[in-house]
Short mmCIF file of C-alpha atoms and ligand atoms in Angstrom, two decimals:
data_model
loop_
_atom_site.label_atom_id
_atom_site.label_comp_id
_atom_site.label_asym_id
_atom_site.label_seq_id
_atom_site.Cartn_x
_atom_site.Cartn_y
_atom_site.Cartn_z
CA MET A 1 -19.93 9.44 -8.43
CA GLU A 2 -17.61 8.35 -5.61
CA PRO A 3 -13.92 9.28 -5.99
CA HIS A 4 -11.30 7.05 -7.63
CA ILE A 5 -8.14 7.52 -5.55
CA LEU A 6 -4.70 6.02 -6.12
CA ILE A 7 -2.16 6.04 -3.27
CA LEU A 8 1.50 5.44 -4.15
CA GLY A 9 4.56 5.15 -1.93
CA ALA A 10 7.36 2.79 -0.97
CA PRO A 11 6.76 -0.17 1.35
CA GLY A 12 6.16 1.33 4.79
CA ALA A 13 5.34 4.83 3.55
CA GLY A 14 1.95 4.65 5.30
CA LYS A 15 -0.32 3.66 2.39
CA GLY A 16 -2.27 1.13 4.47
CA THR A 17 -2.58 3.50 7.44
CA GLN A 18 -3.94 6.36 5.32
CA SER A 19 -6.06 4.16 2.99
CA ARG A 20 -8.04 2.84 5.93
CA ARG A 21 -8.90 6.42 6.90
CA ILE A 22 -9.76 7.36 3.32
CA ALA A 23 -12.10 4.36 2.95
CA GLU A 24 -13.93 5.31 6.13
CA GLU A 25 -14.14 9.07 5.52
CA TYR A 26 -15.21 8.90 1.86
CA ASP A 27 -17.15 5.62 2.09
CA VAL A 28 -15.13 3.99 -0.71
CA GLU A 29 -13.69 0.47 -1.11
CA HIS A 30 -10.12 -0.11 0.08
CA VAL A 31 -8.68 -2.16 -2.79
CA THR A 32 -5.30 -3.50 -1.70
CA THR A 33 -3.42 -6.12 -3.67
CA GLY A 34 -1.20 -6.92 -0.67
CA ASP A 35 -4.13 -7.94 1.55
CA ALA A 36 -5.87 -9.75 -1.32
CA LEU A 37 -2.71 -11.74 -2.04
CA ARG A 38 -2.10 -12.50 1.65
CA ALA A 39 -5.67 -13.87 1.87
CA ASN A 40 -4.84 -16.20 -1.07
CA LYS A 41 -1.17 -16.80 -0.30
CA HIS A 42 -1.23 -20.54 -0.85
CA MET A 43 -3.55 -20.59 -3.86
CA GLU A 44 -2.01 -22.57 -6.73
CA THR A 45 -1.84 -20.56 -9.98
CA GLU A 46 -0.07 -21.45 -13.21
CA HIS A 47 2.73 -19.15 -11.96
CA GLY A 48 3.03 -20.88 -8.56
CA THR A 49 1.65 -19.62 -5.23
CA PRO A 50 1.69 -15.90 -4.27
CA ALA A 51 3.61 -16.93 -1.11
CA SER A 52 6.60 -18.09 -3.16
CA TYR A 53 7.09 -14.49 -4.36
CA MET A 54 5.86 -12.51 -1.35
CA ASP A 55 8.04 -14.23 1.25
CA GLU A 56 11.10 -13.28 -0.83
CA GLY A 57 9.94 -9.68 -1.30
CA GLU A 58 9.49 -10.15 -5.07
CA LEU A 59 6.51 -9.06 -7.20
CA VAL A 60 3.75 -11.57 -7.87
CA PRO A 61 3.36 -12.01 -11.68
CA ASP A 62 1.18 -9.41 -13.43
CA PRO A 63 -1.58 -11.76 -14.72
CA VAL A 64 -2.42 -12.86 -11.16
CA VAL A 65 -2.47 -9.31 -9.76
CA ASN A 66 -4.21 -7.67 -12.74
CA GLU A 67 -7.09 -10.12 -12.42
CA ILE A 68 -7.51 -9.35 -8.70
CA VAL A 69 -7.63 -5.61 -9.40
CA ARG A 70 -10.02 -5.86 -12.35
CA ALA A 71 -12.49 -7.95 -10.33
CA ALA A 72 -12.28 -5.60 -7.32
CA LEU A 73 -12.73 -2.40 -9.38
CA ASP A 74 -15.64 -3.93 -11.30
CA GLU A 75 -17.48 -4.27 -8.01
CA ALA A 76 -16.51 -0.90 -6.51
CA ASP A 77 -18.13 2.46 -7.17
CA GLY A 78 -15.53 4.61 -5.46
CA TYR A 79 -12.22 3.19 -4.28
CA VAL A 80 -8.79 3.87 -2.84
CA LEU A 81 -6.28 1.67 -4.63
CA ASP A 82 -3.24 0.70 -2.49
CA GLY A 83 -0.25 -1.41 -3.62
CA TYR A 84 -1.03 -1.31 -7.34
CA PRO A 85 0.31 -0.48 -9.94
CA ARG A 86 3.82 -1.60 -9.03
CA ASN A 87 5.39 -1.56 -12.50
CA LEU A 88 4.75 0.21 -15.80
CA SER A 89 2.87 -2.68 -17.36
CA GLN A 90 0.41 -2.72 -14.43
CA ALA A 91 0.04 1.08 -14.84
CA GLU A 92 -0.88 0.58 -18.50
CA TYR A 93 -3.40 -2.10 -17.59
CA LEU A 94 -4.96 0.19 -14.97
CA HIS A 95 -5.26 2.96 -17.53
CA GLU A 96 -7.26 0.61 -19.78
CA ILE A 97 -9.79 -0.39 -17.13
CA THR A 98 -10.49 2.80 -15.12
CA ASP A 99 -10.03 6.57 -14.71
CA LEU A 100 -8.38 8.17 -11.69
CA ASP A 101 -9.44 11.39 -9.93
CA VAL A 102 -6.50 11.77 -7.53
CA VAL A 103 -2.98 10.29 -7.40
CA LEU A 104 -1.29 10.70 -4.01
CA TYR A 105 2.36 9.94 -3.35
CA LEU A 106 3.64 9.54 0.24
CA ASP A 107 7.29 10.57 0.35
CA VAL A 108 9.46 8.93 3.09
CA ASP A 109 13.22 8.48 3.46
CA GLU A 110 14.56 4.91 3.07
CA GLU A 111 16.04 4.33 6.57
CA GLU A 112 12.78 5.53 8.10
CA LEU A 113 10.94 2.97 5.93
CA VAL A 114 13.11 0.13 7.30
CA HIS A 115 12.47 1.31 10.86
CA ARG A 116 8.72 1.51 10.30
CA LEU A 117 8.41 -1.90 8.66
CA THR A 118 10.57 -3.88 11.08
CA GLY A 119 8.60 -2.33 13.99
CA ARG A 120 5.16 -2.80 12.46
CA ARG A 121 2.68 -5.09 14.23
CA LEU A 122 -0.83 -6.09 13.11
CA ASP A 123 -3.98 -7.02 14.97
CA PRO A 124 -5.18 -10.23 13.28
CA GLU A 125 -8.73 -9.68 14.57
CA THR A 126 -9.36 -6.12 13.35
CA GLY A 127 -6.60 -5.56 10.78
CA ASP A 128 -5.50 -2.46 12.74
CA ILE A 129 -1.87 -1.40 12.18
CA TYR A 130 0.47 -0.58 15.10
CA HIS A 131 4.16 0.21 15.58
CA VAL A 132 6.21 -0.96 18.58
CA GLU A 133 7.58 2.55 19.10
CA TYR A 134 5.43 5.06 17.18
CA ASP A 135 2.01 3.60 17.86
CA PRO A 136 2.02 0.82 20.49
CA ALA A 137 -1.25 -0.92 21.41
CA GLU A 138 -2.45 0.43 24.75
CA ASP A 139 -4.98 -2.28 25.53
CA GLU A 140 -3.08 -5.24 27.03
CA GLU A 141 -5.35 -7.84 25.46
CA VAL A 142 -4.79 -6.31 22.01
CA ALA A 143 -1.02 -5.97 22.62
CA GLU A 144 -0.75 -9.70 23.37
CA ARG A 145 -2.38 -10.83 20.15
CA LEU A 146 -0.37 -8.60 17.76
CA VAL A 147 1.64 -10.36 15.04
CA GLN A 148 4.47 -9.41 12.69
CA ARG A 149 4.08 -9.83 8.94
CA GLU A 150 6.32 -12.55 7.51
CA ASP A 151 7.92 -10.15 5.03
CA ASP A 152 8.73 -7.51 7.68
CA THR A 153 12.15 -8.96 8.60
CA GLU A 154 15.04 -6.59 7.84
CA GLU A 155 16.45 -8.79 5.04
CA THR A 156 13.13 -9.05 3.18
CA VAL A 157 12.35 -5.37 3.78
CA ARG A 158 15.63 -4.38 2.08
CA GLU A 159 14.78 -6.61 -0.90
CA ARG A 160 11.26 -5.10 -1.12
CA LEU A 161 12.81 -1.64 -1.20
CA ARG A 162 15.20 -2.70 -3.97
CA VAL A 163 12.30 -4.13 -5.98
CA TYR A 164 10.38 -0.89 -5.35
CA ARG A 165 13.24 1.29 -6.64
CA GLU A 166 13.65 -0.84 -9.75
CA ASN A 167 9.99 -1.40 -10.68
CA THR A 168 7.75 1.11 -8.94
CA GLU A 169 9.75 4.35 -8.98
CA PRO A 170 9.21 4.53 -12.77
CA VAL A 171 5.45 4.38 -12.08
CA VAL A 172 5.76 7.39 -9.76
CA GLU A 173 7.69 9.25 -12.50
CA PHE A 174 5.03 8.27 -15.05
CA TYR A 175 2.21 9.92 -13.05
CA ASP A 176 4.47 12.85 -12.19
CA ASP A 177 5.23 13.46 -15.88
CA GLU A 178 1.48 13.37 -16.59
CA GLY A 179 1.09 16.16 -14.01
CA ALA A 180 -1.33 14.01 -12.01
CA LEU A 181 0.79 13.31 -8.95
CA VAL A 182 0.39 15.16 -5.63
CA ARG A 183 3.43 14.69 -3.34
CA ILE A 184 2.76 14.53 0.39
CA ASP A 185 5.41 14.63 3.12
CA GLY A 186 4.93 11.15 4.59
CA GLU A 187 7.42 11.76 7.42
CA GLN A 188 4.95 13.87 9.37
CA SER A 189 2.81 12.26 12.08
CA PRO A 190 -0.08 10.08 10.83
CA ASP A 191 -2.57 12.85 11.75
CA GLU A 192 -0.59 15.51 9.86
CA VAL A 193 -0.27 13.24 6.82
CA TRP A 194 -4.02 12.61 7.03
CA LYS A 195 -4.74 16.34 7.00
CA ASP A 196 -2.73 16.76 3.77
CA VAL A 197 -4.35 13.66 2.24
CA ARG A 198 -7.85 14.92 3.02
CA ASP A 199 -7.16 18.44 1.75
CA THR A 200 -5.77 17.01 -1.50
CA ILE A 201 -8.75 14.73 -2.07
CA ASP A 202 -11.23 17.50 -1.27
CA SER A 203 -9.65 19.87 -3.76
CA ASN A 204 -9.18 17.30 -6.57
CA ALA A 205 -12.05 14.80 -6.47
P1 AP5 B 301 1.89 -4.81 0.18
O1 AP5 B 301 1.05 -5.48 1.22
O2 AP5 B 301 1.23 -3.90 -0.82
O3 AP5 B 301 3.03 -4.06 0.97
P2 AP5 B 301 3.89 -2.76 0.64
O4 AP5 B 301 3.57 -1.95 -0.55
O5 AP5 B 301 5.27 -3.31 0.75
O6 AP5 B 301 3.46 -1.76 1.73
P3 AP5 B 301 3.21 -2.04 3.20
O7 AP5 B 301 1.85 -2.58 3.48
O8 AP5 B 301 4.34 -2.87 3.77
O9 AP5 B 301 3.40 -0.56 3.80
P4 AP5 B 301 2.39 0.64 3.89
O10 AP5 B 301 2.84 1.75 3.02
O11 AP5 B 301 0.97 0.20 3.75
O12 AP5 B 301 2.69 1.07 5.40
P5 AP5 B 301 1.78 1.04 6.75
O13 AP5 B 301 0.67 1.99 6.62
O14 AP5 B 301 1.46 -0.35 7.16
O15 AP5 B 301 2.71 -5.91 -0.65
C1 AP5 B 301 3.30 -7.04 -0.04
C2 AP5 B 301 3.80 -8.00 -1.13
O16 AP5 B 301 2.69 -8.43 -1.94
C3 AP5 B 301 4.79 -7.41 -2.14
O17 AP5 B 301 6.12 -7.44 -1.65
C4 AP5 B 301 4.54 -8.32 -3.35
O18 AP5 B 301 5.19 -9.55 -3.21
C5 AP5 B 301 3.05 -8.55 -3.33
N1 AP5 B 301 2.29 -7.55 -4.12
C6 AP5 B 301 1.39 -6.65 -3.61
N2 AP5 B 301 0.90 -5.89 -4.61
C7 AP5 B 301 1.48 -6.32 -5.77
C8 AP5 B 301 1.39 -5.92 -7.12
N3 AP5 B 301 0.59 -4.92 -7.52
N4 AP5 B 301 2.14 -6.59 -8.04
C9 AP5 B 301 2.92 -7.60 -7.68
N5 AP5 B 301 3.08 -8.03 -6.40
C10 AP5 B 301 2.36 -7.40 -5.45
O19 AP5 B 301 2.85 1.68 7.76
C11 AP5 B 301 4.05 1.00 8.10
C12 AP5 B 301 4.38 1.20 9.59
O20 AP5 B 301 4.65 2.57 9.84
C13 AP5 B 301 3.23 0.82 10.56
O21 AP5 B 301 3.78 0.21 11.68
C14 AP5 B 301 2.59 2.17 10.92
O22 AP5 B 301 2.05 2.16 12.22
C15 AP5 B 301 3.77 3.12 10.81
N6 AP5 B 301 3.38 4.44 10.29
C16 AP5 B 301 2.51 4.72 9.29
N7 AP5 B 301 2.44 6.05 9.07
C17 AP5 B 301 3.32 6.61 9.95
C18 AP5 B 301 3.73 7.96 10.21
N8 AP5 B 301 3.19 9.00 9.52
N9 AP5 B 301 4.64 8.17 11.17
C19 AP5 B 301 5.16 7.13 11.90
N10 AP5 B 301 4.82 5.84 11.69
C20 AP5 B 301 3.92 5.58 10.74
#
C-alpha cells in the first residue's frame, strides 16, 4: 500500500514546497485544502464563500473542509496531506476516516515565516512556487507571469500566524503527545529539508 503522509507546519513553513516533491517521489496524491479551497473560492455554501474567510486569514468552517478532505482521501491510495487538520476537531475527524503512517512537522521561526510568505510568488501556469529572494525565477518569461497570493500581504500573514498559534499548535501538540510526530528543521535550505523529509518517510512508511 502507498504511504499515508501528513505534513504539518505554520503558514510558510514549506509544506507546499516539500509536498510537491513527496508526491512526485512516492507517486502519491498531493491533497491540499488550501489549493482545493482556492479553486472553489467563490462557491456559495451555507456558511458563505471560502473567499470571505481566506482573504481575512481566518479558517473556513469545518463542514466545508472536512467534506473536501473526505472526498479526496476516498479517491487516493497513497497521499501527502497538506494544510489539514488545522484544529482539534478536524484532527478527530481525520482520525475517524483514515490511518497515518508518518506525521512530519516543519519547524520555522515566526519572522522567517513572514519573510517567506510576503516574498512568495506563484506560477499560475505550472503551480510552481518561487521566492523573490530565496528562489527567483530564472527564465524571463516565467518571471513576468508570476503572481502573489491574495493572502500573502503582511497584514493577512500576521493574522494567519495568529490563527495558526491559536488553532493549529494544539494539533501539533496532539500528535507530539501521541509520539507520532517527527520534527524537521525547516530553516535549512529546501534541498536539506527534503533530505530529512525523505529519510523520515523511508524509515517510517
Ligand atoms: P493554505 O493554502 O493551506 O496555506 P498555509 O497553511 O497558510 O500555508 P502556505 O501555503 O501559505 O505555506 P507553505 O507551508 O505551503 O509554504 P511554501 O512551501 O509555499 O491555506 C490558505 C487558507 O485556506 C487558510 O488561511 C484558510 O483560510 C484556508 N484553509 C486551508 N486549509 C484549511 C483547513 N484545513 N481548515 C480551514 N481553513 C483552511 O513556502 C513559502 C515560501 O517560502 C515560498 O516562497 C518558498 O519558495 C519559500 N521556501 C520554502 N521552503 C524554503 C526553505 N527551506 N528555505 C527558504 N525558502 C523556502
